[in-house]
Amino acid sequence: MRESIHKYFDMGLIQWMSYPPQKYPLLDTLTKVSRDPYFNAIEMTQVKEDKEREDARDILAQSHMRVCYGAQPRLLGPGLNPNAINEEDRLMAEQTLLEAIDEAEYLGAKGIAFLSGKWEAATKEEAYQQLLKTTRNLCTYAAKKNMMIELEIFDYDMDKCSLIGPAPLAAQFAADVCLTHNNFGLIVDLSHFPTTYETSKFVIQCTKPYITHLHIGNNVVTEGCEAYGDLHPRFGYPNSANDVPELLDFFQVLKDEGFLDAKSPMVLSFEVQPRPDEDGDIIVANTKRVIERAWALLED
C-alpha cells in the first residue's frame, strides 16, 4: 500500500504485554510509548497504586492517544470466571469487571475488554447463559457512561481454554448480546487464529458484523516447542505460527472485507511479549518492522 497504515488504523500497543510490569516500571514505559508518534492508541490494564494511577492518567491525557483498557489480567490473575456456574463465583468476576469500567473511565478509556472463563463440556450451555448474564450486566452499566464492552476471542482447548471462541460461537454470542445492547463488540486477534485452528479469512468473515477492535501477534502451537501456548512471542520466533506472510494475509482479508476506514479508523494493537532473556524495546521495534513490511506488500 502506498498510503500509510495510520490512515486506516489507530496503531496501538498492549502496554503490559510488551513491557511486563515485573521488569519494566509502568510510568517509564508509558512515557516512552506516549513520546513515540507511531502509536495512536495504547491498551492499559489495572493500576493498583492510587498515585501511579493518577500519574498514568495525566500522561495519557497529554498523549492524544486513544486509551483502551484490557480487563483480562483482572480475571486471569485471581482465576475469576465470568461464566462460572456457581452464582457467587460469577458475581465475583462481574464485580471486578464493573470496577474495571470505573478505572477505565478514570484513565480516559471508552470501554473495557475481557475474556470468557473456562468451561466444561457437561455444563457448556449453562456457562453460555451465565456469560450472557455477566456481559449484559456490564453493557448496561457501561452504557450509562457511554462506554463499550468488548469480548476477546481466545482458544478453547489449548491454553486459556475459554468458552468463547471458536469464531462461529463468538459470532453467535455477539448476536445474542446485541439483541439487547448496542455497546458490545468482539476483538479478533491474529495470534489466536492458530490456537483455534482457523484462518484470517474464516474468522473475519464469520465475525465481521461484530468486530470493533483488532489485535495482531504470534504464538507457538506445536507441542513440545519453546513458548508453546498463548504466550505471544515476537514475530519470527522459532517454530511459531505467524510472520510477514500471515500478517499480509490478515491485512488482505481486512482490505477485502472493508475494514480500511479512513474516516473512522479501528484500533489495531500488537500483542507481543519478550521472552525472559529478551528486550522489550527490541521486540516492539521487531513488530513495527513486520507491520511495515506486510503493509508495504499489500496491493493497492
mmCIF file of C-alpha atoms in Angstrom, residues 97-228:
data_model
loop_
_atom_site.group_PDB
_atom_site.id
_atom_site.type_symbol
_atom_site.label_atom_id
_atom_site.label_comp_id
_atom_site.label_asym_id
_atom_site.label_seq_id
_atom_site.Cartn_x
_atom_site.Cartn_y
_atom_site.Cartn_z
ATOM 1 C CA LEU A 97 -15.225 -6.112 35.681
ATOM 2 C CA LEU A 98 -17.579 -3.395 36.923
ATOM 3 C CA GLU A 99 -14.657 -1.931 38.862
ATOM 4 C CA ALA A 100 -12.593 -2.151 35.680
ATOM 5 C CA ILE A 101 -15.163 0.004 33.868
ATOM 6 C CA ASP A 102 -14.750 2.689 36.533
ATOM 7 C CA GLU A 103 -10.950 2.558 36.336
ATOM 8 C CA ALA A 104 -11.037 2.621 32.539
ATOM 9 C CA GLU A 105 -13.195 5.740 32.640
ATOM 10 C CA TYR A 106 -10.738 7.385 35.050
ATOM 11 C CA LEU A 107 -7.819 6.654 32.715
ATOM 12 C CA GLY A 108 -9.692 8.061 29.729
ATOM 13 C CA ALA A 109 -10.713 4.817 28.032
ATOM 14 C CA LYS A 110 -14.046 4.465 26.269
ATOM 15 C CA GLY A 111 -14.636 0.875 27.302
ATOM 16 C CA ILE A 112 -13.102 -2.365 28.520
ATOM 17 C CA ALA A 113 -12.154 -5.699 27.007
ATOM 18 C CA PHE A 114 -12.390 -9.044 28.773
ATOM 19 C CA LEU A 115 -12.388 -12.763 28.025
ATOM 20 C CA SER A 116 -14.709 -15.593 28.836
ATOM 21 C CA GLY A 117 -13.829 -18.064 31.554
ATOM 22 C CA LYS A 118 -13.003 -21.732 31.385
ATOM 23 C CA TRP A 119 -15.733 -24.210 30.667
ATOM 24 C CA GLU A 120 -16.544 -27.878 30.972
ATOM 25 C CA ALA A 121 -18.295 -29.804 28.232
ATOM 26 C CA ALA A 122 -21.037 -31.045 30.554
ATOM 27 C CA THR A 123 -22.096 -27.512 31.549
ATOM 28 C CA LYS A 124 -21.276 -25.601 28.360
ATOM 29 C CA GLU A 125 -24.822 -24.426 27.672
ATOM 30 C CA GLU A 126 -25.359 -23.259 31.244
ATOM 31 C CA ALA A 127 -21.988 -21.486 31.197
ATOM 32 C CA TYR A 128 -23.023 -19.716 27.980
ATOM 33 C CA GLN A 129 -26.114 -18.334 29.718
ATOM 34 C CA GLN A 130 -24.010 -17.245 32.711
ATOM 35 C CA LEU A 131 -21.617 -15.389 30.407
ATOM 36 C CA LEU A 132 -24.561 -13.765 28.663
ATOM 37 C CA LYS A 133 -25.865 -12.578 32.038
ATOM 38 C CA THR A 134 -22.488 -11.110 33.017
ATOM 39 C CA THR A 135 -21.962 -9.421 29.660
ATOM 40 C CA ARG A 136 -25.404 -7.849 29.562
ATOM 41 C CA ASN A 137 -24.941 -6.509 33.091
ATOM 42 C CA LEU A 138 -21.596 -4.998 32.059
ATOM 43 C CA CYS A 139 -23.130 -3.459 28.941
ATOM 44 C CA THR A 140 -25.967 -1.929 30.942
ATOM 45 C CA TYR A 141 -23.532 -0.333 33.391
ATOM 46 C CA ALA A 142 -21.131 0.812 30.661
ATOM 47 C CA ALA A 143 -23.953 2.355 28.635
ATOM 48 C CA LYS A 144 -24.595 4.824 31.464
ATOM 49 C CA LYS A 145 -21.047 6.103 30.877
ATOM 50 C CA ASN A 146 -21.262 5.920 27.058
ATOM 51 C CA MET A 147 -18.665 3.134 27.089
ATOM 52 C CA MET A 148 -18.176 -0.114 25.152
ATOM 53 C CA ILE A 149 -17.772 -3.707 26.268
ATOM 54 C CA GLU A 150 -15.604 -5.925 24.075
ATOM 55 C CA LEU A 151 -15.006 -9.665 24.335
ATOM 56 C CA GLU A 152 -11.722 -11.029 23.011
ATOM 57 C CA ILE A 153 -11.841 -14.428 21.332
ATOM 58 C CA PHE A 154 -9.427 -16.971 22.811
ATOM 59 C CA ASP A 155 -8.606 -20.647 22.313
ATOM 60 C CA TYR A 156 -10.960 -23.283 23.642
ATOM 61 C CA ASP A 157 -8.669 -26.297 24.134
ATOM 62 C CA MET A 158 -5.001 -25.275 24.066
ATOM 63 C CA ASP A 159 -4.066 -22.762 26.761
ATOM 64 C CA LYS A 160 -6.750 -20.400 28.081
ATOM 65 C CA CYS A 161 -9.470 -22.969 27.237
ATOM 66 C CA SER A 162 -12.093 -20.227 27.145
ATOM 67 C CA LEU A 163 -15.770 -20.665 26.452
ATOM 68 C CA ILE A 164 -15.555 -18.196 23.539
ATOM 69 C CA GLY A 165 -14.266 -18.976 20.693
ATOM 70 C CA PRO A 166 -14.141 -20.504 18.207
ATOM 71 C CA ALA A 167 -15.304 -17.848 15.734
ATOM 72 C CA PRO A 168 -18.793 -19.255 14.967
ATOM 73 C CA LEU A 169 -19.624 -19.439 18.668
ATOM 74 C CA ALA A 170 -18.233 -15.925 19.165
ATOM 75 C CA ALA A 171 -20.495 -14.638 16.383
ATOM 76 C CA GLN A 172 -23.483 -16.391 17.919
ATOM 77 C CA PHE A 173 -22.695 -14.935 21.336
ATOM 78 C CA ALA A 174 -22.249 -11.412 19.954
ATOM 79 C CA ALA A 175 -25.569 -11.687 18.134
ATOM 80 C CA ASP A 176 -27.285 -12.709 21.357
ATOM 81 C CA VAL A 177 -25.773 -9.803 23.310
ATOM 82 C CA CYS A 178 -26.645 -7.327 20.567
ATOM 83 C CA LEU A 179 -30.307 -8.334 20.748
ATOM 84 C CA THR A 180 -30.464 -6.289 23.948
ATOM 85 C CA HIS A 181 -27.411 -3.968 23.864
ATOM 86 C CA ASN A 182 -25.711 -1.906 21.156
ATOM 87 C CA ASN A 183 -22.476 -1.168 23.035
ATOM 88 C CA PHE A 184 -20.866 -4.587 22.558
ATOM 89 C CA GLY A 185 -18.259 -5.880 20.129
ATOM 90 C CA LEU A 186 -15.634 -8.543 19.532
ATOM 91 C CA ILE A 187 -11.841 -8.363 19.469
ATOM 92 C CA VAL A 188 -10.257 -10.709 16.951
ATOM 93 C CA ASP A 189 -6.550 -11.455 17.366
ATOM 94 C CA LEU A 190 -4.294 -12.857 14.642
ATOM 95 C CA SER A 191 -2.185 -14.565 17.284
ATOM 96 C CA HIS A 192 -5.206 -16.586 18.419
ATOM 97 C CA PHE A 193 -6.212 -17.860 14.962
ATOM 98 C CA PRO A 194 -3.633 -20.694 15.037
ATOM 99 C CA THR A 195 -4.780 -21.652 18.548
ATOM 100 C CA THR A 196 -8.382 -22.076 17.343
ATOM 101 C CA TYR A 197 -7.291 -23.829 14.103
ATOM 102 C CA GLU A 198 -8.858 -21.083 11.980
ATOM 103 C CA THR A 199 -7.711 -18.748 9.211
ATOM 104 C CA SER A 200 -7.879 -14.962 9.000
ATOM 105 C CA LYS A 201 -10.479 -15.194 6.236
ATOM 106 C CA PHE A 202 -12.697 -17.563 8.203
ATOM 107 C CA VAL A 203 -12.567 -15.645 11.485
ATOM 108 C CA ILE A 204 -13.054 -12.193 9.984
ATOM 109 C CA GLN A 205 -15.845 -13.204 7.625
ATOM 110 C CA CYS A 206 -17.584 -15.160 10.384
ATOM 111 C CA THR A 207 -17.490 -12.384 12.987
ATOM 112 C CA LYS A 208 -17.475 -9.370 10.648
ATOM 113 C CA PRO A 209 -20.702 -7.672 11.855
ATOM 114 C CA TYR A 210 -19.439 -7.609 15.434
ATOM 115 C CA ILE A 211 -15.719 -6.766 15.166
ATOM 116 C CA THR A 212 -14.887 -3.471 16.867
ATOM 117 C CA HIS A 213 -11.189 -3.915 17.681
ATOM 118 C CA LEU A 214 -8.197 -5.779 16.219
ATOM 119 C CA HIS A 215 -5.096 -7.406 17.686
ATOM 120 C CA ILE A 216 -2.083 -8.904 15.934
ATOM 121 C CA GLY A 217 0.662 -11.100 17.297
ATOM 122 C CA ASN A 218 2.204 -14.541 17.246
ATOM 123 C CA ASN A 219 2.027 -17.878 19.049
ATOM 124 C CA VAL A 220 3.669 -21.280 19.087
ATOM 125 C CA VAL A 221 1.148 -24.071 18.565
ATOM 126 C CA THR A 222 3.496 -27.047 18.121
ATOM 127 C CA GLU A 223 3.514 -29.106 21.293
ATOM 128 C CA GLY A 224 6.903 -29.635 22.865
ATOM 129 C CA CYS A 225 8.363 -26.425 21.451
ATOM 130 C CA GLU A 226 9.613 -23.482 23.495
ATOM 131 C CA ALA A 227 6.879 -20.867 24.215
ATOM 132 C CA TYR A 228 4.077 -23.287 23.345
#
